XYZ file of C-alpha atoms in Angstrom:
508
model
C -83.071 36.903 82.205
C -79.314 36.250 81.831
C -78.234 35.016 78.372
C -77.355 31.341 78.021
C -73.706 30.359 78.114
C -72.490 29.424 74.611
C -72.183 25.694 73.886
C -68.536 24.749 73.150
C -67.650 23.610 69.650
C -69.529 24.351 66.434
C -72.469 26.724 66.486
C -75.758 25.019 67.397
C -77.355 26.105 64.103
C -74.411 25.142 61.894
C -76.386 22.521 59.932
C -79.222 24.983 59.312
C -76.755 27.623 58.157
C -75.129 25.118 55.768
C -78.516 24.199 54.270
C -79.492 27.843 53.868
C -76.104 28.694 52.337
C -76.461 25.813 49.865
C -79.932 27.027 48.913
C -78.680 30.581 48.371
C -75.821 29.250 46.241
C -78.278 27.258 44.137
C -80.457 30.324 43.604
C -77.380 32.247 42.468
C -76.383 29.543 39.986
C -76.894 29.412 36.246
C -79.499 26.647 36.436
C -81.794 28.682 38.703
C -81.483 31.630 36.316
C -83.485 29.653 33.757
C -86.343 28.683 36.079
C -89.820 30.142 35.731
C -91.484 31.923 38.646
C -93.633 28.835 39.273
C -90.575 26.551 39.324
C -88.791 28.914 41.703
C -91.751 28.825 44.096
C -91.817 25.028 44.005
C -88.075 24.860 44.631
C -88.297 27.169 47.636
C -91.376 25.399 49.002
C -89.540 22.075 49.115
C -86.024 23.174 50.007
C -87.225 25.971 52.260
C -89.297 23.506 54.287
C -86.167 21.411 54.848
C -84.310 24.504 56.101
C -87.182 25.220 58.499
C -87.229 21.601 59.681
C -83.499 21.741 60.372
C -83.834 25.056 62.207
C -86.432 23.444 64.461
C -84.238 20.364 64.949
C -81.198 22.476 65.795
C -83.211 24.517 68.296
C -84.516 21.353 69.985
C -80.971 19.941 70.126
C -79.767 23.206 71.681
C -82.464 23.037 74.344
C -81.597 19.382 75.001
C -77.923 20.272 75.493
C -78.807 23.111 77.849
C -81.169 20.915 79.826
C -78.531 18.207 80.269
C -75.858 20.763 81.206
C -78.146 22.383 83.791
C -79.318 19.033 85.199
C -75.748 17.760 85.698
C -74.664 20.990 87.382
C -77.631 21.399 89.725
C -78.823 17.775 89.989
C -81.894 18.889 91.908
C -84.500 16.071 92.055
C -87.554 16.559 89.879
C -90.952 16.263 91.569
C -93.859 14.829 89.606
C -97.537 15.691 89.837
C -97.840 12.884 92.417
C -95.510 14.804 94.770
C -92.827 12.086 94.674
C -89.245 13.331 94.008
C -87.162 11.556 91.345
C -83.411 11.832 91.963
C -82.062 9.474 89.281
C -81.127 11.292 86.049
C -81.032 9.603 82.653
C -80.115 11.585 79.542
C -80.716 10.858 75.873
C -84.396 9.873 75.989
C -85.625 10.470 72.438
C -89.009 10.659 70.729
C -90.178 11.662 67.252
C -92.420 14.658 66.611
C -94.148 15.195 63.245
C -94.451 18.942 62.584
C -95.512 21.372 59.879
C -91.953 21.236 58.498
C -91.343 17.500 58.718
C -90.435 14.997 61.432
C -87.879 15.969 64.073
C -86.379 14.209 67.081
C -86.850 15.566 70.602
C -84.160 14.614 73.127
C -85.021 14.925 76.830
C -83.699 14.181 80.273
C -85.700 11.671 82.300
C -85.886 11.829 86.092
C -86.599 8.371 87.477
C -87.438 6.547 90.686
C -88.267 2.849 91.151
C -92.024 2.294 91.289
C -92.858 5.729 89.857
C -93.292 6.966 86.312
C -90.635 9.045 84.602
C -90.758 12.832 84.797
C -89.707 14.804 81.713
C -89.326 18.527 82.495
C -88.626 19.218 78.822
C -91.946 17.620 77.902
C -93.763 20.138 80.079
C -91.604 23.009 78.819
C -92.414 22.134 75.205
C -95.978 21.044 76.085
C -95.442 17.934 73.977
C -98.533 16.004 72.862
C -99.108 12.372 73.712
C -99.238 11.406 70.040
C -96.452 11.738 67.524
C -98.101 14.711 65.800
C -97.500 18.284 66.968
C -100.248 20.623 68.144
C -99.727 22.882 65.116
C -100.124 19.874 62.810
C -103.286 18.827 64.674
C -104.673 22.361 64.253
C -104.008 22.243 60.512
C -105.635 18.799 60.315
C -108.750 20.079 62.112
C -109.120 23.077 59.801
C -108.467 21.134 56.594
C -110.782 18.279 57.568
C -113.527 20.736 58.512
C -113.488 22.260 55.028
C -113.156 19.011 53.044
C -113.007 15.243 53.384
C -110.319 13.400 55.345
C -108.935 12.389 51.955
C -108.608 15.987 50.731
C -107.236 17.050 54.133
C -104.526 14.391 53.820
C -103.659 15.579 50.312
C -103.518 19.240 51.403
C -101.316 18.532 54.433
C -98.982 16.265 52.462
C -98.624 18.931 49.771
C -97.720 21.558 52.350
C -95.796 19.591 54.982
C -94.663 16.397 53.285
C -95.602 12.849 54.407
C -95.953 13.632 58.114
C -99.401 12.193 58.913
C -101.706 9.487 57.536
C -105.418 9.727 56.802
C -106.395 7.608 59.806
C -104.175 9.739 62.061
C -105.878 12.871 60.701
C -109.250 11.488 61.752
C -107.891 10.664 65.230
C -106.367 14.162 65.512
C -109.674 15.775 64.524
C -111.620 13.768 67.112
C -109.128 14.837 69.795
C -109.227 18.447 68.579
C -112.993 18.600 69.076
C -112.921 17.071 72.558
C -113.132 20.295 74.584
C -115.843 22.171 72.673
C -118.607 21.508 75.206
C -116.396 22.653 78.100
C -115.333 25.743 76.138
C -118.882 26.963 75.640
C -119.941 25.999 79.152
C -117.271 28.330 80.567
C -117.952 31.190 78.139
C -120.013 34.191 79.211
C -121.944 35.811 76.318
C -122.140 39.576 75.900
C -125.200 41.034 77.687
C -128.041 42.692 75.758
C -130.814 45.113 76.656
C -134.219 43.790 77.714
C -135.769 44.917 74.412
C -133.470 42.703 72.322
C -135.151 39.511 71.161
C -133.631 36.155 72.088
C -134.312 33.683 69.276
C -133.909 29.890 69.380
C -134.302 27.583 66.404
C -133.632 23.889 65.823
C -133.677 21.523 62.880
C -132.464 18.075 61.857
C -130.735 16.535 58.852
C -129.679 12.971 58.142
C -126.059 11.907 57.612
C -125.127 8.710 55.786
C -123.282 6.551 58.318
C -121.325 3.324 58.374
C -123.500 0.390 59.478
C -121.924 0.190 62.951
C -122.648 3.916 63.549
C -126.404 3.721 62.945
C -128.866 3.939 65.813
C -130.178 0.483 66.841
C -133.634 0.922 65.284
C -132.165 2.107 61.977
C -129.572 -0.679 61.943
C -132.326 -3.228 62.542
C -134.396 -1.800 59.691
C -131.352 -1.766 57.392
C -130.692 -5.448 58.123
C -134.136 -6.481 56.893
C -134.240 -7.709 53.307
C -136.233 -5.579 50.884
C -138.868 -6.804 48.470
C -136.346 -6.721 45.623
C -132.659 -7.685 45.607
C -131.216 -4.934 43.394
C -133.261 -1.814 44.159
C -135.789 -0.270 46.525
C -139.481 -0.391 45.795
C -141.926 2.467 46.365
C -142.081 3.397 50.054
C -138.894 1.544 51.031
C -135.997 3.480 52.577
C -132.297 2.590 52.444
C -131.942 3.174 56.226
C -128.394 4.469 55.895
C -128.738 7.753 57.771
C -128.449 8.889 61.354
C -130.240 12.114 62.191
C -128.100 15.039 63.303
C -129.770 17.822 65.275
C -128.682 21.445 64.966
C -129.736 24.367 67.123
C -129.116 28.076 66.841
C -129.412 30.955 69.294
C -129.124 34.584 68.235
C -130.027 38.131 69.228
C -132.179 40.439 67.130
C -133.638 43.888 67.517
C -137.423 43.916 66.900
C -138.502 44.904 63.396
C -142.293 45.455 63.257
C -143.814 44.671 59.839
C -147.106 44.078 58.076
C -148.143 41.139 55.886
C -147.483 43.028 52.624
C -143.881 43.611 53.743
C -143.424 39.833 53.584
C -145.688 38.634 50.750
C -146.549 40.752 47.734
C -150.287 40.948 46.952
C -151.591 39.299 43.754
C -150.269 41.203 40.774
C -147.227 42.459 42.674
C -146.534 45.625 44.624
C -147.342 49.034 43.193
C -145.962 52.423 44.126
C -142.696 53.229 45.822
C -143.428 52.409 49.460
C -140.268 51.248 51.213
C -140.596 47.816 52.769
C -140.120 47.698 56.522
C -136.864 45.878 57.378
C -136.970 42.428 58.941
C -135.197 41.651 62.230
C -131.512 40.916 61.612
C -129.743 38.076 63.411
C -126.525 38.910 65.245
C -124.250 37.157 67.727
C -125.267 33.803 66.218
C -124.305 30.670 68.126
C -124.612 27.246 66.513
C -124.366 23.799 68.025
C -125.103 20.358 66.702
C -124.644 16.666 67.308
C -125.101 13.402 65.478
C -124.045 11.388 68.537
C -126.499 12.912 71.025
C -130.241 13.112 70.493
C -132.381 16.207 69.846
C -133.317 16.541 73.537
C -129.678 17.156 74.502
C -129.050 19.584 71.623
C -132.207 21.571 72.441
C -131.184 21.616 76.112
C -127.779 23.021 75.090
C -129.505 25.761 73.083
C -131.679 26.681 76.056
C -128.548 26.716 78.204
C -126.928 29.195 75.819
C -130.096 31.323 75.841
C -130.193 31.260 79.642
C -126.551 32.380 79.770
C -127.504 35.354 77.584
C -130.537 36.247 79.675
C -130.109 34.876 83.209
C -132.625 37.355 84.653
C -135.322 36.317 82.092
C -135.987 39.946 81.123
C -135.946 39.430 77.355
C -138.554 38.002 74.979
C -137.731 34.431 73.982
C -138.936 33.487 70.486
C -138.633 29.869 69.330
C -138.859 29.265 65.569
C -139.824 25.724 64.546
C -140.947 23.802 61.464
C -143.917 22.264 63.246
C -142.621 18.712 63.871
C -144.519 17.370 66.882
C -141.532 15.615 68.476
C -139.517 18.818 68.282
C -142.382 20.859 69.725
C -142.751 18.433 72.632
C -139.029 18.650 73.448
C -139.009 22.452 73.286
C -142.043 22.841 75.527
C -140.676 20.288 77.986
C -137.307 22.070 78.191
C -138.974 25.450 78.677
C -141.169 24.015 81.459
C -138.165 22.383 83.123
C -136.354 25.714 83.240
C -139.473 27.721 84.087
C -139.008 30.124 81.184
C -141.772 31.705 79.083
C -141.341 31.147 75.346
C -143.266 32.241 72.246
C -143.357 29.494 69.591
C -143.723 30.588 65.967
C -143.986 28.163 63.062
C -141.706 29.022 60.168
C -143.538 30.762 57.304
C -141.468 28.900 54.686
C -142.900 25.581 55.849
C -146.401 27.043 55.736
C -145.793 28.120 52.142
C -144.688 24.584 51.237
C -148.029 23.232 52.428
C -149.937 25.984 50.617
C -148.186 25.071 47.369
C -149.193 21.433 47.884
C -152.797 22.603 48.140
C -152.365 24.864 45.104
C -151.403 21.936 42.876
C -154.500 20.049 44.024
C -156.663 22.929 42.789
C -154.733 24.143 39.725
C -153.286 22.483 36.628
C -149.545 21.962 36.560
C -147.552 25.163 35.834
C -150.705 27.326 36.039
C -149.543 30.945 36.744
C -152.785 31.531 38.675
C -151.474 29.218 41.426
C -148.925 31.874 42.430
C -151.586 34.498 43.152
C -153.719 31.865 44.905
C -150.825 31.004 47.261
C -150.177 34.719 47.890
C -153.811 35.264 48.954
C -153.775 32.322 51.364
C -150.343 33.272 52.734
C -151.519 36.829 53.406
C -154.479 35.386 55.326
C -152.066 33.338 57.475
C -149.862 36.387 58.026
C -152.940 38.308 59.127
C -153.548 35.679 61.803
C -156.474 34.059 60.012
C -155.163 30.580 59.277
C -158.568 29.094 60.210
C -160.232 31.077 57.411
C -157.551 29.979 54.951
C -158.110 26.322 55.920
C -161.888 26.675 55.558
C -161.553 28.285 52.128
C -159.210 25.538 50.887
C -161.654 22.850 52.088
C -164.586 24.608 50.388
C -162.683 24.955 47.101
C -161.659 21.281 47.150
C -165.279 20.254 47.820
C -166.592 22.490 45.034
C -164.064 21.131 42.542
C -165.334 17.578 43.089
C -161.817 16.165 43.420
C -161.082 12.532 44.082
C -159.320 11.545 47.316
C -156.005 11.265 45.471
C -156.444 14.622 43.724
C -157.281 16.510 46.898
C -154.546 14.911 49.008
C -152.343 18.038 48.895
C -155.265 20.272 49.893
C -156.305 18.001 52.761
C -152.705 17.778 54.014
C -152.463 21.566 54.036
C -155.768 21.937 55.896
C -154.698 19.433 58.562
C -151.420 21.323 59.013
C -153.080 24.741 59.314
C -155.703 23.398 61.703
C -153.408 21.397 63.992
C -150.765 24.158 64.225
C -153.185 27.056 64.588
C -151.925 28.124 68.030
C -148.410 28.624 66.594
C -149.562 30.490 63.467
C -150.227 33.880 65.083
C -148.009 35.605 62.572
C -150.028 38.803 62.927
C -148.881 39.110 66.534
C -145.317 38.148 65.614
C -145.123 40.753 62.842
C -146.613 43.488 65.028
C -144.112 42.687 67.796
C -141.198 42.668 65.342
C -140.313 38.990 65.719
C -138.665 36.890 62.994
C -141.054 34.441 61.332
C -138.694 32.323 59.188
C -136.034 29.746 60.088
C -133.549 30.880 57.457
C -130.688 30.988 59.963
C -130.971 27.355 61.014
C -131.825 26.191 57.476
C -128.654 27.874 56.247
C -126.720 26.258 59.088
C -127.963 22.805 58.031
C -126.748 23.437 54.493
C -123.418 24.875 55.637
C -122.563 22.504 58.481
C -123.960 19.279 57.027
C -124.988 19.627 53.387
C -121.713 21.204 52.209
C -119.440 18.869 54.164
C -120.983 15.722 55.619
C -123.300 15.073 52.677
C -120.473 14.390 50.216
C -121.619 11.951 47.529
C -120.540 8.421 48.388
C -119.244 9.310 51.864
C -120.174 7.137 54.846
C -119.194 8.372 58.281
C -118.089 6.827 61.532
C -119.791 8.267 64.582
C -116.728 9.876 66.186
C -115.522 11.450 62.951
C -118.934 12.848 62.002
C -119.465 14.276 65.493
C -116.028 15.913 65.507
C -116.461 17.492 62.071
C -119.969 18.744 62.892
C -118.953 20.356 66.172
C -115.757 21.847 64.751
C -117.658 23.371 61.835
C -120.080 24.894 64.329
C -117.187 26.471 66.255
C -115.673 27.815 63.025
C -119.061 29.147 61.918
C -119.433 30.908 65.272
C -116.079 32.621 64.666
C -114.676 31.080 67.858
C -112.052 28.664 66.529
C -108.918 30.621 67.510
C -110.227 31.257 71.022
C -111.360 27.653 71.311
C -107.963 26.350 70.188
C -106.176 28.285 72.937
C -108.647 26.799 75.431
C -108.053 23.299 74.020
C -104.254 23.646 74.197
C -104.450 24.746 77.828
C -106.638 21.782 78.777
C -104.426 19.355 76.826
C -101.350 20.695 78.630
C -102.949 20.240 82.038
C -104.087 16.713 81.163
C -100.631 15.600 79.998
C -98.423 17.758 82.217
C -100.387 18.304 85.438
C -98.950 20.642 88.005
C -97.045 22.733 85.439
C -97.957 26.086 83.940
C -97.930 26.197 80.162
C -95.061 28.322 78.884
C -93.772 29.145 82.386
C -90.779 26.772 82.481
C -87.442 27.573 80.846
C -84.876 24.841 80.379
C -81.489 25.614 81.884
C -82.626 28.893 83.413
């Protein structure tokens, strides 16, 4: 490409050069010689940002001058996305743009025609956003808000960039930033795996404290009812402040055959030096979640991701669940709708929780013998004999002569083991090398929701909570940089249709 003709008069970056020269002179002065390293860093952070802002402003002014010079020389009508040519040229159209370095002014030429909207070639060349805040600032807002509250994001951005964006604008920028996540994953093709690699799906839910207007209708109705007491809840009453978010995970794993004693130590602990067989390790994890959409849609998205990984249905699909009936119904319905064979396994950790409830019905509080008792029953479940474990617990509760209240934990455990028996074939799962615990999705709930959306005292709007949840999922998947490029491309095409991002040079 031929170099641009120089602009007559002072150099286009004269103001930037003057600022930089003044900063250098200050650093050479006697006063700067007495500054500490920390004070020097703070000086350069503030003054250096102003130099960067001026460099950006000078560059934009240079492009504006070149655009006007080229437009006056060629005066070729500009054609909008509607195909209508605009022959009338107006210069000096200005707009503000808040950036990482501060707020600058963008000057553009407008091509006009009566009855048609203006066309700004410079807007397409710069891929300017519709809002006042630059794409780079929106990216920073999304990342900062995903790792902390909107309040802390505002403080972090202000400390780095100055007062360029408000807290409410950060929330709006984050909602916009998350708008293309579904389309991004729908267009993405996962890496193929061999037929022997397991395909694992898991789902879970966790409540998020919401603003009253963001609650689901049934919850909002329950929250509006007056409680028995004015100042506190009574036993059995709920505050009805939460909206359930559903998370789902899909991952690949190579089979890792094991035996019960590789998972649970026998009473008294393990003896000898036998090496434990390794468990299946999750890889290529993909997380999704939503507080706006219900569990049926999130589970359908997880099945869609699994189907993209195994379109020929040659792999073994394992679905790990906690045993909730509603979740089981949705999973079986989705599998039937897609005509895919799945193997449902109930998470061992949930089984252990029920066994411990039974243990405290049959043992005094803090009795060390309860630990060995739970190990024996858990090993029976792992051996595929949950029916025997349930029968033994019932017999022990009967023999102990417990009251209904005392044996409640034991009876609850027996009902769980009996009703979920078809999904408790852990012996088959271990022999086949399948995972038997939902640690991946449990960890995702803590990471995506517990560490961020469960901030003490926080109450969320629906759009903000949904944006943060989905963005954290993308970041957790390691896809944020790729997603952001996808988002920028779609934003450019929405705002500047008919132009190719980065393919237009002003004054060329």
